[in-house]
Coordinates of N, CA and C in Angstrom, one line a residue:
M1 N -7.3 145.9 -16.4 CA -7.5 145.2 -17.6 C -6.5 144.1 -17.8
I2 N -6.9 143.0 -18.2 CA -6.0 141.8 -18.4 C -5.6 141.8 -19.8
P3 N -4.2 141.8 -20.1 CA -3.8 141.8 -21.4 C -4.2 140.6 -22.2
S4 N -4.6 140.8 -23.4 CA -5.0 139.6 -24.2 C -3.8 139.0 -24.8
P5 N -3.9 137.7 -25.3 CA -2.7 137.1 -25.9 C -2.2 137.9 -27.1
E6 N -3.1 138.6 -27.8 CA -2.6 139.4 -28.9 C -1.7 140.5 -28.5
T7 N -2.0 141.1 -27.4 CA -1.1 142.3 -26.9 C 0.2 141.8 -26.3
K8 N 0.2 140.5 -25.8 CA 1.4 140.0 -25.3 C 2.4 139.4 -26.3
A9 N 1.8 139.0 -27.4 CA 2.5 138.3 -28.4 C 3.7 139.1 -28.9
K10 N 4.9 138.4 -29.0 CA 6.0 139.0 -29.6 C 6.4 138.2 -30.8
C11 N 7.2 138.9 -31.7 CA 7.7 138.2 -32.9 C 9.1 138.5 -33.0
E12 N 9.8 137.6 -33.8 CA 11.2 137.8 -34.1 C 11.3 138.5 -35.4
V13 N 12.0 139.6 -35.4 CA 12.1 140.4 -36.6 C 13.6 140.4 -37.0
L14 N 13.9 140.1 -38.2 CA 15.3 140.0 -38.7 C 15.4 141.1 -39.8
F15 N 16.4 141.9 -39.7 CA 16.6 143.0 -40.7 C 18.1 143.4 -40.7
T16 N 18.5 144.2 -41.6 CA 19.8 144.7 -41.7 C 19.8 146.1 -41.3
V17 N 20.6 146.5 -40.3 CA 20.7 147.9 -39.8 C 22.1 148.3 -40.0
N18 N 22.4 149.3 -40.8 CA 23.7 149.9 -41.0 C 24.7 148.8 -41.4
G19 N 24.2 147.9 -42.3 CA 25.1 146.9 -42.8 C 25.3 145.6 -41.9
K20 N 24.6 145.6 -40.8 CA 24.8 144.4 -39.9 C 23.4 143.8 -39.7
T21 N 23.4 142.5 -39.8 CA 22.1 141.7 -39.6 C 21.7 141.8 -38.1
K22 N 20.5 142.2 -37.8 CA 20.0 142.3 -36.5 C 18.7 141.5 -36.3
K23 N 18.6 140.9 -35.1 CA 17.4 140.1 -34.8 C 16.8 140.7 -33.5
V24 N 15.6 141.0 -33.5 CA 15.0 141.5 -32.3 C 13.7 140.7 -32.0
L25 N 13.4 140.5 -30.7 CA 12.2 139.9 -30.3 C 11.3 141.0 -29.7
T26 N 10.2 141.4 -30.3 CA 9.4 142.5 -29.9 C 8.0 142.4 -30.4
H27 N 7.2 143.2 -29.9 CA 5.8 143.2 -30.4 C 5.8 143.7 -31.8
P28 N 5.0 143.1 -32.7 CA 5.1 143.4 -34.1 C 4.7 144.8 -34.5
M29 N 3.9 145.5 -33.6 CA 3.4 146.8 -33.8 C 4.3 147.9 -33.1
E30 N 5.4 147.4 -32.5 CA 6.4 148.4 -31.9 C 6.9 149.2 -33.0
R31 N 7.1 150.5 -32.8 CA 7.6 151.4 -33.8 C 9.0 151.1 -34.1
L32 N 9.4 151.2 -35.4 CA 10.8 151.0 -35.8 C 11.7 152.0 -35.0
L33 N 11.2 153.2 -34.8 CA 11.9 154.2 -34.1 C 12.3 153.7 -32.7
D34 N 11.4 153.2 -32.0 CA 11.6 152.7 -30.6 C 12.6 151.5 -30.6
V35 N 12.4 150.6 -31.6 CA 13.4 149.5 -31.6 C 14.8 150.0 -31.9
L36 N 14.9 150.9 -32.9 CA 16.3 151.4 -33.2 C 16.9 152.1 -31.9
R37 N 16.1 152.9 -31.2 CA 16.7 153.6 -30.1 C 16.8 152.7 -28.8
N38 N 15.8 152.0 -28.5 CA 15.7 151.3 -27.2 C 16.3 149.9 -27.3
E39 N 16.2 149.2 -28.3 CA 16.7 147.8 -28.4 C 18.1 147.8 -29.0
L40 N 18.3 148.7 -30.0 CA 19.6 148.6 -30.7 C 20.6 149.7 -30.3
G41 N 20.1 150.7 -29.5 CA 21.0 151.7 -29.0 C 21.4 152.8 -30.0
L42 N 20.6 152.9 -31.1 CA 20.9 153.9 -32.1 C 20.1 155.1 -31.9
T43 N 20.7 156.0 -31.0 CA 19.9 157.1 -30.5 C 20.1 158.4 -31.4
G44 N 20.8 158.3 -32.5 CA 20.9 159.4 -33.4 C 19.6 159.7 -34.1
T45 N 18.7 158.7 -34.3 CA 17.4 158.9 -34.8 C 16.6 159.5 -33.7
K46 N 16.0 160.7 -34.0 CA 15.3 161.4 -32.9 C 13.7 161.3 -33.1
E47 N 13.0 161.5 -32.0 CA 11.6 161.6 -32.1 C 11.2 163.0 -31.9
G48 N 10.6 163.6 -32.8 CA 10.1 165.0 -32.7 C 8.7 165.0 -32.4
C49 N 7.8 164.5 -33.3 CA 6.4 164.6 -33.2 C 5.7 163.3 -32.9
G50 N 6.3 162.2 -33.3 CA 5.7 160.9 -33.2 C 4.5 160.7 -34.1
E51 N 4.3 161.6 -35.0 CA 3.1 161.5 -35.9 C 3.5 161.5 -37.4
G52 N 4.8 161.4 -37.7 CA 5.2 161.4 -39.1 C 5.2 162.8 -39.8
E53 N 5.1 163.8 -39.0 CA 5.0 165.2 -39.6 C 6.4 165.9 -39.7
C54 N 7.3 165.6 -38.8 CA 8.5 166.4 -38.7 C 9.8 165.9 -39.4
G55 N 9.9 164.6 -39.6 CA 11.1 164.1 -40.2 C 12.3 163.8 -39.3
S56 N 12.2 164.2 -38.0 CA 13.3 164.0 -37.1 C 13.7 162.5 -37.0
C57 N 12.7 161.6 -37.3 CA 13.0 160.2 -37.1 C 13.3 159.5 -38.4
S58 N 13.7 160.3 -39.4 CA 13.9 159.8 -40.8 C 15.1 158.7 -40.8
V59 N 14.8 157.7 -41.5 CA 15.8 156.6 -41.8 C 15.7 156.2 -43.3
L60 N 16.6 155.6 -43.8 CA 16.5 155.0 -45.1 C 16.1 153.5 -45.0
M61 N 15.0 153.2 -45.6 CA 14.6 151.8 -45.6 C 14.5 151.3 -47.0
D62 N 15.4 150.4 -47.3 CA 15.5 149.9 -48.7 C 15.6 151.0 -49.7
G63 N 16.4 152.0 -49.3 CA 16.7 153.1 -50.2 C 15.7 154.2 -50.2
M64 N 14.6 154.1 -49.5 CA 13.6 155.1 -49.4 C 13.7 155.8 -48.1
L65 N 13.5 157.2 -48.1 CA 13.4 158.0 -46.9 C 12.1 157.8 -46.2
V66 N 12.1 157.3 -45.0 CA 10.8 157.0 -44.3 C 10.9 157.6 -42.9
N67 N 9.7 157.8 -42.3 CA 9.6 158.3 -40.9 C 9.5 157.0 -40.1
S68 N 10.5 156.7 -39.3 CA 10.5 155.5 -38.5 C 9.5 155.5 -37.4
C69 N 8.9 156.6 -37.1 CA 7.8 156.6 -36.0 C 6.5 156.1 -36.6
L70 N 6.4 155.9 -37.9 CA 5.2 155.4 -38.5 C 5.3 154.0 -39.0
I71 N 6.5 153.4 -38.9 CA 6.7 152.0 -39.4 C 6.6 151.0 -38.3
P72 N 5.6 150.1 -38.3 CA 5.7 149.0 -37.3 C 6.9 148.1 -37.6
V73 N 7.6 147.7 -36.6 CA 8.8 146.9 -36.8 C 8.6 145.7 -37.7
A74 N 7.4 145.1 -37.6 CA 7.2 143.9 -38.4 C 7.2 144.2 -39.9
Q75 N 6.9 145.5 -40.3 CA 6.9 145.9 -41.7 C 8.4 146.0 -42.1
A76 N 9.3 146.2 -41.2 CA 10.7 146.3 -41.6 C 11.4 145.0 -41.7
S77 N 10.7 143.9 -41.4 CA 11.3 142.6 -41.5 C 11.9 142.3 -42.9
G78 N 13.2 142.0 -42.9 CA 13.9 141.7 -44.2 C 14.4 143.0 -44.9
A79 N 14.1 144.1 -44.3 CA 14.5 145.4 -44.9 C 16.0 145.7 -44.6
N80 N 16.5 146.6 -45.4 CA 17.8 147.2 -45.2 C 17.6 148.6 -44.7
I81 N 18.0 148.8 -43.4 CA 17.7 150.1 -42.7 C 19.1 150.8 -42.6
V82 N 19.1 152.1 -42.9 CA 20.3 152.9 -42.7 C 19.9 154.1 -41.8
T83 N 20.5 154.3 -40.6 CA 20.3 155.4 -39.7 C 21.4 156.4 -39.9
I84 N 21.3 157.5 -39.2 CA 22.4 158.5 -39.2 C 23.7 157.9 -38.8
E85 N 23.7 157.0 -37.9 CA 25.0 156.3 -37.5 C 25.6 155.5 -38.7
G86 N 24.7 155.0 -39.6 CA 25.2 154.2 -40.6 C 25.7 154.9 -41.9
I87 N 25.5 156.2 -41.9 CA 26.0 156.9 -43.1 C 27.4 157.5 -42.8
S88 N 28.0 157.1 -41.7 CA 29.3 157.7 -41.4 C 30.4 157.4 -42.4
A89 N 30.2 156.3 -43.2 CA 31.2 156.0 -44.2 C 30.8 156.6 -45.6
H90 N 29.6 157.2 -45.6 CA 29.2 157.8 -46.9 C 30.0 159.0 -47.3
A91 N 30.4 159.1 -48.5 CA 31.3 160.1 -49.0 C 30.7 161.5 -48.8
L92 N 29.3 161.6 -48.7 CA 28.7 162.9 -48.5 C 28.7 163.4 -47.1
L93 N 28.8 162.5 -46.1 CA 28.6 162.9 -44.8 C 29.5 164.0 -44.3
L94 N 30.8 163.9 -44.5 CA 31.7 165.0 -44.0 C 31.4 166.3 -44.7
P95 N 31.3 166.4 -46.1 CA 31.0 167.6 -46.7 C 29.7 168.2 -46.2
L96 N 28.7 167.4 -46.0 CA 27.4 167.9 -45.4 C 27.6 168.4 -44.0
Q97 N 28.3 167.7 -43.2 CA 28.5 168.2 -41.8 C 29.2 169.5 -41.8
E98 N 30.3 169.6 -42.6 CA 31.0 170.8 -42.7 C 30.2 172.0 -43.2
A99 N 29.4 171.7 -44.2 CA 28.5 172.8 -44.7 C 27.4 173.2 -43.7
F100 N 26.9 172.2 -43.0 CA 25.9 172.6 -42.0 C 26.5 173.5 -40.9
L101 N 27.7 173.1 -40.5 CA 28.4 174.0 -39.5 C 28.7 175.4 -40.1
E102 N 29.3 175.4 -41.3 CA 29.6 176.7 -41.9 C 28.4 177.6 -42.1
C103 N 27.3 177.0 -42.5 CA 26.1 177.8 -42.9 C 25.2 178.0 -41.8
G104 N 25.5 177.5 -40.6 CA 24.5 177.6 -39.5 C 23.3 176.8 -39.6
G105 N 23.4 175.6 -40.3 CA 22.3 174.8 -40.6 C 21.9 173.9 -39.4
A106 N 22.6 173.9 -38.3 CA 22.3 173.0 -37.2 C 22.3 173.9 -35.9
Q107 N 21.2 173.9 -35.2 CA 21.2 174.6 -34.0 C 20.8 173.7 -32.8
C108 N 19.6 173.4 -32.5 CA 19.3 172.6 -31.4 C 19.6 171.1 -31.6
G109 N 19.6 170.7 -32.9 CA 20.0 169.3 -33.2 C 18.9 168.3 -33.4
I110 N 17.7 168.6 -33.0 CA 16.6 167.6 -33.1 C 16.4 167.2 -34.5
C111 N 16.3 168.2 -35.4 CA 16.0 167.9 -36.8 C 17.3 167.4 -37.6
T112 N 18.5 167.7 -37.1 CA 19.7 167.5 -37.9 C 19.9 166.1 -38.5
P113 N 19.7 165.1 -37.7 CA 19.9 163.7 -38.3 C 19.0 163.5 -39.5
G114 N 17.7 163.8 -39.3 CA 16.7 163.7 -40.4 C 17.1 164.5 -41.6
M115 N 17.5 165.8 -41.3 CA 17.9 166.7 -42.5 C 19.1 166.1 -43.2
I116 N 20.1 165.6 -42.5 CA 21.2 165.0 -43.1 C 20.9 163.8 -44.0
L117 N 20.0 162.9 -43.4 CA 19.6 161.7 -44.2 C 18.8 162.1 -45.4
A118 N 17.9 163.1 -45.3 CA 17.1 163.6 -46.4 C 18.1 164.2 -47.5
A119 N 19.1 165.0 -47.0 CA 20.0 165.6 -47.9 C 20.9 164.5 -48.7
V120 N 21.3 163.5 -48.0 CA 22.1 162.4 -48.6 C 21.2 161.7 -49.6
H121 N 20.0 161.4 -49.3 CA 19.0 160.8 -50.2 C 18.8 161.7 -51.4
L122 N 18.6 163.0 -51.2 CA 18.5 163.9 -52.4 C 19.7 163.9 -53.2
L123 N 20.9 164.1 -52.6 CA 22.1 164.3 -53.4 C 22.6 163.0 -54.1
D124 N 22.2 161.9 -53.6 CA 22.4 160.6 -54.3 C 21.6 160.5 -55.6
K125 N 20.4 161.1 -55.5 CA 19.6 161.1 -56.7 C 19.8 162.3 -57.7
K126 N 20.1 163.4 -57.1 CA 20.4 164.7 -57.9 C 21.6 165.3 -57.4
P127 N 22.8 165.0 -57.9 CA 24.0 165.6 -57.4 C 24.1 167.1 -57.5
E128 N 23.4 167.7 -58.5 CA 23.4 169.2 -58.6 C 22.0 169.7 -58.5
P129 N 21.4 169.7 -57.4 CA 20.0 170.1 -57.3 C 19.9 171.6 -57.3
T130 N 18.7 172.1 -57.8 CA 18.4 173.5 -57.8 C 17.8 173.8 -56.4
L131 N 17.6 175.1 -56.1 CA 17.1 175.4 -54.8 C 15.7 174.8 -54.7
A132 N 14.9 174.8 -55.7 CA 13.6 174.2 -55.7 C 13.6 172.7 -55.4
E133 N 14.6 172.0 -56.0 CA 14.8 170.6 -55.7 C 15.2 170.3 -54.3
I134 N 16.1 171.2 -53.8 CA 16.5 171.1 -52.4 C 15.3 171.3 -51.4
R135 N 14.5 172.3 -51.7 CA 13.3 172.5 -50.9 C 12.4 171.3 -50.9
E136 N 12.2 170.8 -52.1 CA 11.3 169.6 -52.3 C 11.9 168.4 -51.6
G137 N 13.2 168.2 -51.7 CA 13.9 167.0 -51.1 C 13.8 167.0 -49.6
L138 N 13.8 168.2 -49.0 CA 13.8 168.3 -47.5 C 12.4 168.7 -47.0
A139 N 11.4 168.7 -47.9 CA 10.1 169.2 -47.5 C 9.4 168.4 -46.3
G140 N 9.8 167.1 -46.1 CA 9.2 166.3 -45.1 C 9.9 166.5 -43.7
N141 N 10.9 167.5 -43.6 CA 11.6 167.7 -42.4 C 11.4 169.1 -41.9
L142 N 11.0 169.2 -40.7 CA 10.7 170.5 -40.1 C 11.8 170.9 -39.1
C143 N 12.1 172.2 -39.1 CA 13.1 172.8 -38.2 C 12.4 174.0 -37.6
R144 N 12.6 174.1 -36.2 CA 12.0 175.3 -35.5 C 13.0 176.4 -35.3
C145 N 14.3 176.1 -35.6 CA 15.4 177.0 -35.2 C 15.9 177.9 -36.3
T146 N 16.2 177.3 -37.5 CA 17.0 178.0 -38.4 C 16.2 178.8 -39.5
G147 N 15.0 178.6 -39.7 CA 14.3 179.3 -40.8 C 14.6 178.7 -42.1
Y148 N 15.2 177.6 -42.2 CA 15.5 176.8 -43.4 C 16.5 177.3 -44.4
M149 N 16.7 178.6 -44.6 CA 17.6 179.0 -45.6 C 19.0 178.6 -45.3
Q150 N 19.5 178.5 -44.1 CA 20.8 178.0 -43.8 C 20.9 176.5 -44.1
I151 N 19.9 175.8 -43.9 CA 19.9 174.4 -44.2 C 20.0 174.2 -45.7
F152 N 19.1 174.9 -46.5 CA 19.1 174.8 -47.9 C 20.5 175.2 -48.5
E153 N 21.1 176.3 -47.9 CA 22.4 176.7 -48.3 C 23.5 175.7 -48.0
A154 N 23.3 175.0 -46.9 CA 24.3 174.0 -46.5 C 24.2 172.8 -47.5
V155 N 23.0 172.4 -47.9 CA 22.9 171.3 -48.9 C 23.5 171.8 -50.3
A156 N 23.2 173.0 -50.7 CA 23.7 173.5 -51.9 C 25.2 173.6 -51.9
T157 N 25.8 174.0 -50.8 CA 27.2 174.1 -50.6 C 27.9 172.7 -50.7
A158 N 27.3 171.8 -50.0 CA 27.8 170.4 -50.1 C 27.7 169.8 -51.5
A159 N 26.7 170.2 -52.2 CA 26.5 169.7 -53.6 C 27.6 170.3 -54.5
R160 N 27.8 171.6 -54.4 CA 28.8 172.3 -55.2 C 30.2 171.7 -54.9
R161 N 30.5 171.4 -53.7 CA 31.8 170.9 -53.3 C 32.0 169.4 -53.9
R162 N 30.9 168.7 -53.8 CA 30.9 167.3 -54.3 C 31.2 167.3 -55.8
V163 N 30.7 168.2 -56.6 CA 30.9 168.2 -58.0 C 32.1 169.1 -58.4
G164 N 32.8 169.7 -57.4 CA 34.0 170.5 -57.7 C 33.7 171.9 -58.2
K165 N 32.6 172.5 -57.8 CA 32.3 173.8 -58.3 C 32.6 174.8 -57.2

C-alpha cells in the first residue's frame, strides 16, 4: 500500500508541557501519550489500556484531567499540559507520595502516576474530600493490585495532613 499524502502529512504543534514551551513536528492524529513519551521523553505517563478506560495515561490539560491516549496531539495545540513529572513542585506531591507508601497504595506502579494526578486534581478542588468524593475523583483510574482501599486511604491521609488534622 502506498501512503497517501494525508497519512504522511506532519504538522507543527506548539504547547506548554510542565511549564516549558514545546514544539513538535508530528502527525496531527498522533496520540498525546506517544508524543509525551517518545518525542519529549516524559515516560512517567504510562499506557495501560490504550482505550481511555484505565487512567494510567492521565495528564492535566488546561486544568482538566484527561486520558492522553485519547487526545490527538493536534487537539493539544496551545494547551497547558502537566504530567506526573511536572507536579514535582506541587505542594501536594510529597504528602501524597508519603501517604501512598505508608498506606500501601502503590504496588506495580502502572496506575500510580495517573492516580497521583487524579488525587492532586481532586484535592485542589476539594481539600477535605469525603470517602465518596475520593472514590468519585479517582473513578477513572483502574488498579489491578491494591483493591483500591489503600489508595483511597492514602488520598484521605494526604488530605488530612494538608489541612493539619
